[in-house]
Amino acid sequence: MLGTYLISTGGNPRNMTISTAGLIFGLLSAVGVITYTLFSRPIIVKWGNILVTGWGMLIGGLVISIITKAWIIPKDLDFIAWLMIAIIIVVGTAGGFSIFLEGVKHIGPVKATLIGCLEPASATLLAAIFLGMRFSLVELTGFFCILLTVFLSVKDKEAEN
């Protein structure tokens, strides 16, 4: 929590660097991650991760399609655009989520979610390397706190086994 606080405020509680909408969506995302990670394990063990992922994406896709009016397709998409959309769907979404849920089945929801916390850290590192983003000492301290928590939590769980 300290790491998130440092990153979002820069250490000054009067200086929230994320928007209210960003904060709300971040909290809703956290609830979503906890929910699908904890609730998915029993049904994945019983039915398999591909079937569960497929049904989840179908139902989620139908709901979000209604909200976003997905039937309105831009007319100026060329082959490369359609190819990129297909890669994002198959590799980035279906593949990535299926692999994550397979990991939940094998190592449990707590370890999988903690290891999943490394994704934003890797995105941050890549943004610094490839996009030239610069971070303050307070933000870097926040990133360090989050990474430390992930590694300490995984280490503590391994020590119990």
Short mmCIF file of N, CA and C in Angstrom, two decimals:
data_model
loop_
_atom_site.label_atom_id
_atom_site.label_comp_id
_atom_site.label_asym_id
_atom_site.label_seq_id
_atom_site.Cartn_x
_atom_site.Cartn_y
_atom_site.Cartn_z
N MET A 1 0.83 -1.19 0.00
CA MET A 1 0.00 0.00 0.00
C MET A 1 0.88 1.25 0.00
N LEU A 2 2.00 1.20 0.70
CA LEU A 2 2.92 2.34 0.73
C LEU A 2 3.43 2.65 -0.68
N GLY A 3 3.77 1.61 -1.42
CA GLY A 3 4.26 1.81 -2.79
C GLY A 3 3.23 2.49 -3.67
N THR A 4 1.99 2.03 -3.59
CA THR A 4 0.92 2.64 -4.38
C THR A 4 0.70 4.08 -3.96
N TYR A 5 0.74 4.33 -2.66
CA TYR A 5 0.59 5.70 -2.15
C TYR A 5 1.70 6.60 -2.70
N LEU A 6 2.94 6.14 -2.65
CA LEU A 6 4.06 6.95 -3.13
C LEU A 6 3.96 7.24 -4.62
N ILE A 7 3.57 6.24 -5.39
CA ILE A 7 3.46 6.44 -6.83
C ILE A 7 2.31 7.38 -7.17
N SER A 8 1.17 7.23 -6.51
CA SER A 8 0.00 8.03 -6.88
C SER A 8 0.01 9.44 -6.31
N THR A 9 0.81 9.70 -5.26
CA THR A 9 0.81 11.03 -4.67
C THR A 9 2.17 11.71 -4.75
N GLY A 10 3.21 10.97 -5.10
CA GLY A 10 4.55 11.54 -5.07
C GLY A 10 5.01 11.82 -3.65
N GLY A 11 4.35 11.21 -2.66
CA GLY A 11 4.69 11.42 -1.26
C GLY A 11 3.93 12.56 -0.61
N ASN A 12 3.16 13.30 -1.38
CA ASN A 12 2.38 14.42 -0.85
C ASN A 12 0.90 14.07 -0.94
N PRO A 13 0.22 13.88 0.20
CA PRO A 13 -1.18 13.46 0.15
C PRO A 13 -2.12 14.48 -0.51
N ARG A 14 -1.67 15.70 -0.66
CA ARG A 14 -2.50 16.73 -1.32
C ARG A 14 -2.28 16.76 -2.82
N ASN A 15 -1.41 15.91 -3.30
CA ASN A 15 -1.02 15.92 -4.71
C ASN A 15 -1.28 14.57 -5.35
N MET A 16 -2.55 14.23 -5.57
CA MET A 16 -2.89 12.96 -6.22
C MET A 16 -2.58 13.10 -7.70
N THR A 17 -1.67 12.24 -8.21
CA THR A 17 -1.25 12.35 -9.61
C THR A 17 -2.10 11.51 -10.55
N ILE A 18 -3.11 10.84 -10.02
CA ILE A 18 -4.03 10.11 -10.89
C ILE A 18 -5.41 10.74 -10.75
N SER A 19 -6.19 10.63 -11.80
CA SER A 19 -7.53 11.22 -11.80
C SER A 19 -8.47 10.40 -10.92
N THR A 20 -9.59 10.99 -10.58
CA THR A 20 -10.60 10.27 -9.80
C THR A 20 -11.07 9.04 -10.57
N ALA A 21 -11.29 9.22 -11.88
CA ALA A 21 -11.72 8.08 -12.70
C ALA A 21 -10.65 6.99 -12.69
N GLY A 22 -9.38 7.38 -12.78
CA GLY A 22 -8.29 6.40 -12.73
C GLY A 22 -8.26 5.65 -11.41
N LEU A 23 -8.48 6.37 -10.32
CA LEU A 23 -8.52 5.73 -9.01
C LEU A 23 -9.68 4.75 -8.91
N ILE A 24 -10.86 5.17 -9.36
CA ILE A 24 -12.05 4.30 -9.30
C ILE A 24 -11.85 3.06 -10.16
N PHE A 25 -11.37 3.24 -11.40
CA PHE A 25 -11.16 2.08 -12.26
C PHE A 25 -10.05 1.18 -11.72
N GLY A 26 -9.04 1.76 -11.09
CA GLY A 26 -7.99 0.95 -10.47
C GLY A 26 -8.52 0.09 -9.35
N LEU A 27 -9.37 0.69 -8.50
CA LEU A 27 -9.98 -0.08 -7.40
C LEU A 27 -10.91 -1.16 -7.93
N LEU A 28 -11.71 -0.82 -8.96
CA LEU A 28 -12.59 -1.83 -9.56
C LEU A 28 -11.78 -2.96 -10.20
N SER A 29 -10.66 -2.61 -10.82
CA SER A 29 -9.78 -3.65 -11.39
C SER A 29 -9.24 -4.56 -10.31
N ALA A 30 -8.87 -3.99 -9.17
CA ALA A 30 -8.36 -4.81 -8.06
C ALA A 30 -9.43 -5.79 -7.59
N VAL A 31 -10.66 -5.32 -7.47
CA VAL A 31 -11.76 -6.21 -7.08
C VAL A 31 -11.95 -7.30 -8.13
N GLY A 32 -11.87 -6.92 -9.41
CA GLY A 32 -12.01 -7.90 -10.49
C GLY A 32 -10.93 -8.96 -10.45
N VAL A 33 -9.68 -8.55 -10.23
CA VAL A 33 -8.57 -9.51 -10.17
C VAL A 33 -8.76 -10.48 -9.02
N ILE A 34 -9.12 -9.94 -7.87
CA ILE A 34 -9.34 -10.81 -6.70
C ILE A 34 -10.48 -11.79 -6.98
N THR A 35 -11.55 -11.29 -7.56
CA THR A 35 -12.72 -12.12 -7.82
C THR A 35 -12.40 -13.25 -8.80
N TYR A 36 -11.86 -12.90 -9.98
CA TYR A 36 -11.66 -13.97 -10.96
C TYR A 36 -10.53 -14.90 -10.56
N THR A 37 -9.58 -14.43 -9.80
CA THR A 37 -8.49 -15.32 -9.38
C THR A 37 -8.97 -16.32 -8.34
N LEU A 38 -9.71 -15.86 -7.35
CA LEU A 38 -10.16 -16.76 -6.28
C LEU A 38 -11.30 -17.66 -6.73
N PHE A 39 -12.25 -17.11 -7.48
CA PHE A 39 -13.43 -17.90 -7.86
C PHE A 39 -13.17 -18.84 -9.03
N SER A 40 -12.12 -18.57 -9.82
CA SER A 40 -11.91 -19.38 -11.02
C SER A 40 -11.23 -20.72 -10.72
N ARG A 41 -10.46 -20.81 -9.68
CA ARG A 41 -9.67 -22.02 -9.44
C ARG A 41 -10.52 -23.30 -9.37
N PRO A 42 -11.60 -23.33 -8.57
CA PRO A 42 -12.37 -24.59 -8.50
C PRO A 42 -12.98 -24.99 -9.84
N ILE A 43 -13.47 -24.02 -10.62
CA ILE A 43 -14.08 -24.41 -11.89
C ILE A 43 -13.03 -24.75 -12.95
N ILE A 44 -11.84 -24.17 -12.83
CA ILE A 44 -10.76 -24.54 -13.76
C ILE A 44 -10.30 -25.96 -13.49
N VAL A 45 -10.19 -26.32 -12.23
CA VAL A 45 -9.79 -27.68 -11.88
C VAL A 45 -10.81 -28.67 -12.44
N LYS A 46 -12.09 -28.33 -12.36
CA LYS A 46 -13.14 -29.25 -12.81
C LYS A 46 -13.30 -29.26 -14.34
N TRP A 47 -13.32 -28.08 -14.98
CA TRP A 47 -13.66 -27.99 -16.39
C TRP A 47 -12.49 -27.68 -17.32
N GLY A 48 -11.37 -27.25 -16.79
CA GLY A 48 -10.22 -26.90 -17.62
C GLY A 48 -10.20 -25.41 -17.95
N ASN A 49 -9.02 -24.89 -18.11
CA ASN A 49 -8.89 -23.45 -18.27
C ASN A 49 -9.35 -22.94 -19.63
N ILE A 50 -9.23 -23.70 -20.69
CA ILE A 50 -9.65 -23.24 -22.01
C ILE A 50 -11.16 -23.05 -22.05
N LEU A 51 -11.92 -23.99 -21.53
CA LEU A 51 -13.38 -23.88 -21.52
C LEU A 51 -13.84 -22.71 -20.66
N VAL A 52 -13.25 -22.55 -19.48
CA VAL A 52 -13.62 -21.46 -18.59
C VAL A 52 -13.26 -20.12 -19.21
N THR A 53 -12.06 -20.02 -19.78
CA THR A 53 -11.64 -18.78 -20.43
C THR A 53 -12.55 -18.45 -21.61
N GLY A 54 -12.85 -19.45 -22.41
CA GLY A 54 -13.73 -19.24 -23.57
C GLY A 54 -15.09 -18.71 -23.18
N TRP A 55 -15.73 -19.35 -22.20
CA TRP A 55 -17.05 -18.89 -21.75
C TRP A 55 -16.97 -17.50 -21.13
N GLY A 56 -15.92 -17.27 -20.34
CA GLY A 56 -15.76 -15.95 -19.72
C GLY A 56 -15.60 -14.86 -20.76
N MET A 57 -14.82 -15.12 -21.79
CA MET A 57 -14.61 -14.12 -22.83
C MET A 57 -15.86 -13.94 -23.69
N LEU A 58 -16.58 -15.02 -23.93
CA LEU A 58 -17.82 -14.90 -24.70
C LEU A 58 -18.84 -14.04 -23.95
N ILE A 59 -19.06 -14.35 -22.69
CA ILE A 59 -20.04 -13.60 -21.89
C ILE A 59 -19.57 -12.15 -21.71
N GLY A 60 -18.30 -11.98 -21.35
CA GLY A 60 -17.76 -10.63 -21.18
C GLY A 60 -17.80 -9.84 -22.48
N GLY A 61 -17.48 -10.51 -23.58
CA GLY A 61 -17.51 -9.86 -24.89
C GLY A 61 -18.91 -9.41 -25.29
N LEU A 62 -19.90 -10.26 -25.01
CA LEU A 62 -21.28 -9.87 -25.33
C LEU A 62 -21.72 -8.66 -24.51
N VAL A 63 -21.40 -8.67 -23.23
CA VAL A 63 -21.78 -7.54 -22.37
C VAL A 63 -21.09 -6.26 -22.81
N ILE A 64 -19.79 -6.32 -23.03
CA ILE A 64 -19.06 -5.11 -23.42
C ILE A 64 -19.45 -4.66 -24.82
N SER A 65 -19.83 -5.61 -25.70
CA SER A 65 -20.27 -5.24 -27.04
C SER A 65 -21.53 -4.40 -27.00
N ILE A 66 -22.43 -4.76 -26.12
CA ILE A 66 -23.67 -3.98 -25.98
C ILE A 66 -23.34 -2.57 -25.48
N ILE A 67 -22.45 -2.48 -24.51
CA ILE A 67 -22.09 -1.18 -23.93
C ILE A 67 -21.36 -0.31 -24.96
N THR A 68 -20.45 -0.89 -25.74
CA THR A 68 -19.62 -0.11 -26.66
C THR A 68 -20.16 -0.04 -28.09
N LYS A 69 -21.28 -0.72 -28.35
CA LYS A 69 -21.85 -0.78 -29.70
C LYS A 69 -20.82 -1.32 -30.70
N ALA A 70 -20.29 -2.49 -30.38
CA ALA A 70 -19.22 -3.09 -31.18
C ALA A 70 -19.64 -3.45 -32.59
N TRP A 71 -20.91 -3.45 -32.88
CA TRP A 71 -21.37 -3.78 -34.22
C TRP A 71 -21.09 -2.64 -35.21
N ILE A 72 -20.71 -1.47 -34.71
CA ILE A 72 -20.34 -0.35 -35.58
C ILE A 72 -18.84 -0.49 -35.86
N ILE A 73 -18.52 -1.03 -37.03
CA ILE A 73 -17.14 -1.33 -37.38
C ILE A 73 -16.60 -0.22 -38.28
N PRO A 74 -15.42 0.33 -37.95
CA PRO A 74 -14.84 1.35 -38.83
C PRO A 74 -14.61 0.79 -40.22
N LYS A 75 -14.93 1.58 -41.23
CA LYS A 75 -14.84 1.12 -42.61
C LYS A 75 -13.43 1.22 -43.19
N ASP A 76 -12.54 1.97 -42.54
CA ASP A 76 -11.23 2.21 -43.12
C ASP A 76 -10.12 1.31 -42.55
N LEU A 77 -10.49 0.18 -41.94
CA LEU A 77 -9.48 -0.75 -41.44
C LEU A 77 -8.92 -1.59 -42.58
N ASP A 78 -7.60 -1.59 -42.72
CA ASP A 78 -6.98 -2.40 -43.77
C ASP A 78 -6.57 -3.77 -43.21
N PHE A 79 -5.93 -4.56 -44.03
CA PHE A 79 -5.54 -5.91 -43.63
C PHE A 79 -4.63 -5.91 -42.41
N ILE A 80 -3.66 -5.00 -42.40
CA ILE A 80 -2.71 -4.93 -41.27
C ILE A 80 -3.45 -4.60 -39.98
N ALA A 81 -4.41 -3.69 -40.02
CA ALA A 81 -5.19 -3.35 -38.82
C ALA A 81 -5.95 -4.56 -38.32
N TRP A 82 -6.61 -5.30 -39.23
CA TRP A 82 -7.34 -6.50 -38.84
C TRP A 82 -6.40 -7.56 -38.29
N LEU A 83 -5.21 -7.69 -38.88
CA LEU A 83 -4.22 -8.65 -38.40
C LEU A 83 -3.78 -8.28 -36.98
N MET A 84 -3.53 -7.01 -36.73
CA MET A 84 -3.12 -6.57 -35.39
C MET A 84 -4.23 -6.81 -34.37
N ILE A 85 -5.47 -6.56 -34.74
CA ILE A 85 -6.60 -6.83 -33.85
C ILE A 85 -6.67 -8.31 -33.52
N ALA A 86 -6.49 -9.16 -34.53
CA ALA A 86 -6.53 -10.61 -34.32
C ALA A 86 -5.40 -11.06 -33.40
N ILE A 87 -4.21 -10.51 -33.57
CA ILE A 87 -3.08 -10.87 -32.71
C ILE A 87 -3.34 -10.45 -31.27
N ILE A 88 -3.88 -9.25 -31.09
CA ILE A 88 -4.19 -8.77 -29.74
C ILE A 88 -5.22 -9.69 -29.08
N ILE A 89 -6.23 -10.09 -29.83
CA ILE A 89 -7.28 -10.95 -29.27
C ILE A 89 -6.73 -12.34 -28.94
N VAL A 90 -6.07 -12.96 -29.89
CA VAL A 90 -5.63 -14.34 -29.72
C VAL A 90 -4.43 -14.45 -28.78
N VAL A 91 -3.39 -13.69 -29.04
CA VAL A 91 -2.16 -13.81 -28.24
C VAL A 91 -2.28 -13.03 -26.93
N GLY A 92 -2.60 -11.75 -27.05
CA GLY A 92 -2.59 -10.89 -25.87
C GLY A 92 -3.70 -11.15 -24.87
N THR A 93 -4.87 -11.46 -25.37
CA THR A 93 -6.00 -11.62 -24.46
C THR A 93 -6.28 -13.08 -24.15
N ALA A 94 -6.69 -13.85 -25.14
CA ALA A 94 -7.05 -15.25 -24.90
C ALA A 94 -5.84 -16.07 -24.45
N GLY A 95 -4.72 -15.92 -25.14
CA GLY A 95 -3.52 -16.68 -24.77
C GLY A 95 -2.99 -16.29 -23.41
N GLY A 96 -2.83 -15.00 -23.19
CA GLY A 96 -2.30 -14.53 -21.92
C GLY A 96 -3.17 -14.91 -20.74
N PHE A 97 -4.46 -14.73 -20.89
CA PHE A 97 -5.37 -15.04 -19.78
C PHE A 97 -5.43 -16.54 -19.54
N SER A 98 -5.41 -17.34 -20.60
CA SER A 98 -5.41 -18.80 -20.43
C SER A 98 -4.16 -19.27 -19.70
N ILE A 99 -3.03 -18.72 -20.06
CA ILE A 99 -1.78 -19.09 -19.39
C ILE A 99 -1.81 -18.68 -17.93
N PHE A 100 -2.34 -17.48 -17.65
CA PHE A 100 -2.45 -17.03 -16.26
C PHE A 100 -3.34 -17.98 -15.47
N LEU A 101 -4.50 -18.36 -16.01
CA LEU A 101 -5.40 -19.24 -15.28
C LEU A 101 -4.82 -20.65 -15.13
N GLU A 102 -4.05 -21.08 -16.09
CA GLU A 102 -3.36 -22.37 -15.93
C GLU A 102 -2.37 -22.29 -14.77
N GLY A 103 -1.71 -21.15 -14.64
CA GLY A 103 -0.81 -20.93 -13.51
C GLY A 103 -1.55 -20.93 -12.19
N VAL A 104 -2.75 -20.33 -12.17
CA VAL A 104 -3.58 -20.33 -10.95
C VAL A 104 -3.86 -21.77 -10.53
N LYS A 105 -4.16 -22.60 -11.51
CA LYS A 105 -4.46 -24.01 -11.21
C LYS A 105 -3.26 -24.72 -10.59
N HIS A 106 -2.05 -24.39 -11.06
CA HIS A 106 -0.86 -25.10 -10.61
C HIS A 106 -0.22 -24.51 -9.35
N ILE A 107 -0.19 -23.19 -9.22
CA ILE A 107 0.51 -22.60 -8.07
C ILE A 107 -0.42 -21.90 -7.10
N GLY A 108 -1.70 -21.82 -7.43
CA GLY A 108 -2.65 -21.20 -6.52
C GLY A 108 -2.88 -19.73 -6.83
N PRO A 109 -4.01 -19.21 -6.37
CA PRO A 109 -4.38 -17.84 -6.71
C PRO A 109 -3.49 -16.77 -6.09
N VAL A 110 -3.01 -17.01 -4.88
CA VAL A 110 -2.22 -15.98 -4.20
C VAL A 110 -0.88 -15.78 -4.92
N LYS A 111 -0.15 -16.87 -5.15
CA LYS A 111 1.14 -16.76 -5.84
C LYS A 111 0.96 -16.20 -7.25
N ALA A 112 -0.05 -16.68 -7.95
CA ALA A 112 -0.27 -16.23 -9.33
C ALA A 112 -0.55 -14.73 -9.38
N THR A 113 -1.37 -14.25 -8.46
CA THR A 113 -1.69 -12.83 -8.45
C THR A 113 -0.47 -12.01 -8.05
N LEU A 114 0.29 -12.48 -7.09
CA LEU A 114 1.49 -11.75 -6.69
C LEU A 114 2.50 -11.68 -7.84
N ILE A 115 2.69 -12.78 -8.52
CA ILE A 115 3.61 -12.77 -9.66
C ILE A 115 3.03 -11.88 -10.77
N GLY A 116 1.71 -11.88 -10.92
CA GLY A 116 1.06 -11.00 -11.89
C GLY A 116 1.30 -9.52 -11.59
N CYS A 117 1.60 -9.21 -10.33
CA CYS A 117 1.90 -7.82 -9.96
C CYS A 117 3.19 -7.32 -10.61
N LEU A 118 3.99 -8.23 -11.12
CA LEU A 118 5.23 -7.83 -11.79
C LEU A 118 4.95 -7.24 -13.17
N GLU A 119 3.77 -7.46 -13.72
CA GLU A 119 3.45 -6.94 -15.04
C GLU A 119 3.54 -5.41 -15.10
N PRO A 120 2.92 -4.67 -14.15
CA PRO A 120 3.08 -3.22 -14.21
C PRO A 120 4.53 -2.77 -14.02
N ALA A 121 5.28 -3.52 -13.23
CA ALA A 121 6.69 -3.17 -13.03
C ALA A 121 7.46 -3.32 -14.34
N SER A 122 7.19 -4.40 -15.07
CA SER A 122 7.88 -4.59 -16.34
C SER A 122 7.44 -3.53 -17.35
N ALA A 123 6.17 -3.14 -17.33
CA ALA A 123 5.70 -2.07 -18.22
C ALA A 123 6.39 -0.76 -17.88
N THR A 124 6.58 -0.50 -16.61
CA THR A 124 7.26 0.71 -16.17
C THR A 124 8.72 0.71 -16.64
N LEU A 125 9.38 -0.42 -16.46
CA LEU A 125 10.77 -0.54 -16.89
C LEU A 125 10.89 -0.34 -18.40
N LEU A 126 10.00 -0.96 -19.16
CA LEU A 126 10.03 -0.81 -20.62
C LEU A 126 9.73 0.62 -21.04
N ALA A 127 8.82 1.31 -20.31
CA ALA A 127 8.53 2.71 -20.61
C ALA A 127 9.76 3.57 -20.38
N ALA A 128 10.50 3.27 -19.33
CA ALA A 128 11.72 4.02 -19.06
C ALA A 128 12.77 3.77 -20.14
N ILE A 129 12.92 2.51 -20.55
CA ILE A 129 13.95 2.15 -21.52
C ILE A 129 13.60 2.64 -22.92
N PHE A 130 12.38 2.32 -23.38
CA PHE A 130 12.05 2.58 -24.78
C PHE A 130 11.36 3.92 -25.03
N LEU A 131 10.69 4.47 -24.02
CA LEU A 131 9.96 5.72 -24.22
C LEU A 131 10.62 6.91 -23.53
N GLY A 132 11.71 6.65 -22.83
CA GLY A 132 12.44 7.73 -22.19
C GLY A 132 11.74 8.34 -20.99
N MET A 133 10.80 7.63 -20.38
CA MET A 133 10.11 8.16 -19.21
C MET A 133 11.09 8.29 -18.05
N ARG A 134 10.92 9.33 -17.28
CA ARG A 134 11.76 9.55 -16.11
C ARG A 134 10.88 9.52 -14.87
N PHE A 135 11.38 8.93 -13.80
CA PHE A 135 10.62 8.81 -12.56
C PHE A 135 11.40 9.47 -11.43
N SER A 136 10.64 10.06 -10.51
CA SER A 136 11.27 10.70 -9.35
C SER A 136 11.74 9.63 -8.37
N LEU A 137 12.55 10.06 -7.41
CA LEU A 137 13.04 9.14 -6.39
C LEU A 137 11.89 8.57 -5.57
N VAL A 138 10.87 9.38 -5.30
CA VAL A 138 9.71 8.91 -4.54
C VAL A 138 8.96 7.84 -5.33
N GLU A 139 8.76 8.05 -6.63
CA GLU A 139 8.08 7.05 -7.46
C GLU A 139 8.90 5.76 -7.54
N LEU A 140 10.20 5.88 -7.70
CA LEU A 140 11.06 4.69 -7.73
C LEU A 140 11.01 3.94 -6.40
N THR A 141 10.93 4.69 -5.31
CA THR A 141 10.78 4.05 -3.99
C THR A 141 9.46 3.28 -3.93
N GLY A 142 8.40 3.87 -4.48
CA GLY A 142 7.10 3.19 -4.53
C GLY A 142 7.16 1.91 -5.34
N PHE A 143 7.82 1.97 -6.51
CA PHE A 143 7.99 0.76 -7.33
C PHE A 143 8.76 -0.30 -6.55
N PHE A 144 9.82 0.12 -5.87
CA PHE A 144 10.62 -0.81 -5.08
C PHE A 144 9.78 -1.47 -3.98
N CYS A 145 8.94 -0.68 -3.30
CA CYS A 145 8.09 -1.24 -2.24
C CYS A 145 7.14 -2.30 -2.79
N ILE A 146 6.57 -2.03 -3.96
CA ILE A 146 5.65 -3.00 -4.57
C ILE A 146 6.40 -4.27 -4.96
N LEU A 147 7.54 -4.13 -5.61
CA LEU A 147 8.32 -5.31 -5.99
C LEU A 147 8.78 -6.10 -4.78
N LEU A 148 9.22 -5.40 -3.75
CA LEU A 148 9.66 -6.07 -2.53
C LEU A 148 8.53 -6.87 -1.90
N THR A 149 7.33 -6.30 -1.89
CA THR A 149 6.17 -7.00 -1.33
C THR A 149 5.89 -8.28 -2.10
N VAL A 150 5.96 -8.20 -3.42
CA VAL A 150 5.71 -9.38 -4.25
C VAL A 150 6.72 -10.48 -3.90
N PHE A 151 7.99 -10.14 -3.91
CA PHE A 151 9.02 -11.15 -3.65
C PHE A 151 8.95 -11.68 -2.22
N LEU A 152 8.70 -10.82 -1.26
CA LEU A 152 8.60 -11.28 0.13
C LEU A 152 7.38 -12.19 0.32
N SER A 153 6.28 -11.85 -0.31
CA SER A 153 5.07 -12.67 -0.18
C SER A 153 5.25 -14.04 -0.79
N VAL A 154 5.85 -14.10 -1.96
CA VAL A 154 6.09 -15.39 -2.61
C VAL A 154 7.09 -16.19 -1.79
N LYS A 155 8.12 -15.55 -1.28
CA LYS A 155 9.12 -16.23 -0.47
C LYS A 155 8.51 -16.80 0.81
N ASP A 156 7.65 -16.01 1.48
CA ASP A 156 6.99 -16.48 2.71
C ASP A 156 6.12 -17.70 2.42
N LYS A 157 5.41 -17.71 1.33
CA LYS A 157 4.54 -18.84 0.99
C LYS A 157 5.37 -20.08 0.69
N GLU A 158 6.53 -19.88 0.01
CA GLU A 158 7.38 -21.03 -0.29
C GLU A 158 7.98 -21.62 0.99
N ALA A 159 8.28 -20.76 1.96
CA ALA A 159 8.85 -21.23 3.23
C ALA A 159 7.85 -22.09 4.00
N GLU A 160 6.54 -21.81 3.83
CA GLU A 160 5.50 -22.59 4.51
C GLU A 160 5.38 -23.98 3.93
N ASN A 161 5.72 -24.17 2.65
CA ASN A 161 5.54 -25.47 1.98
C ASN A 161 6.61 -26.42 2.33
#
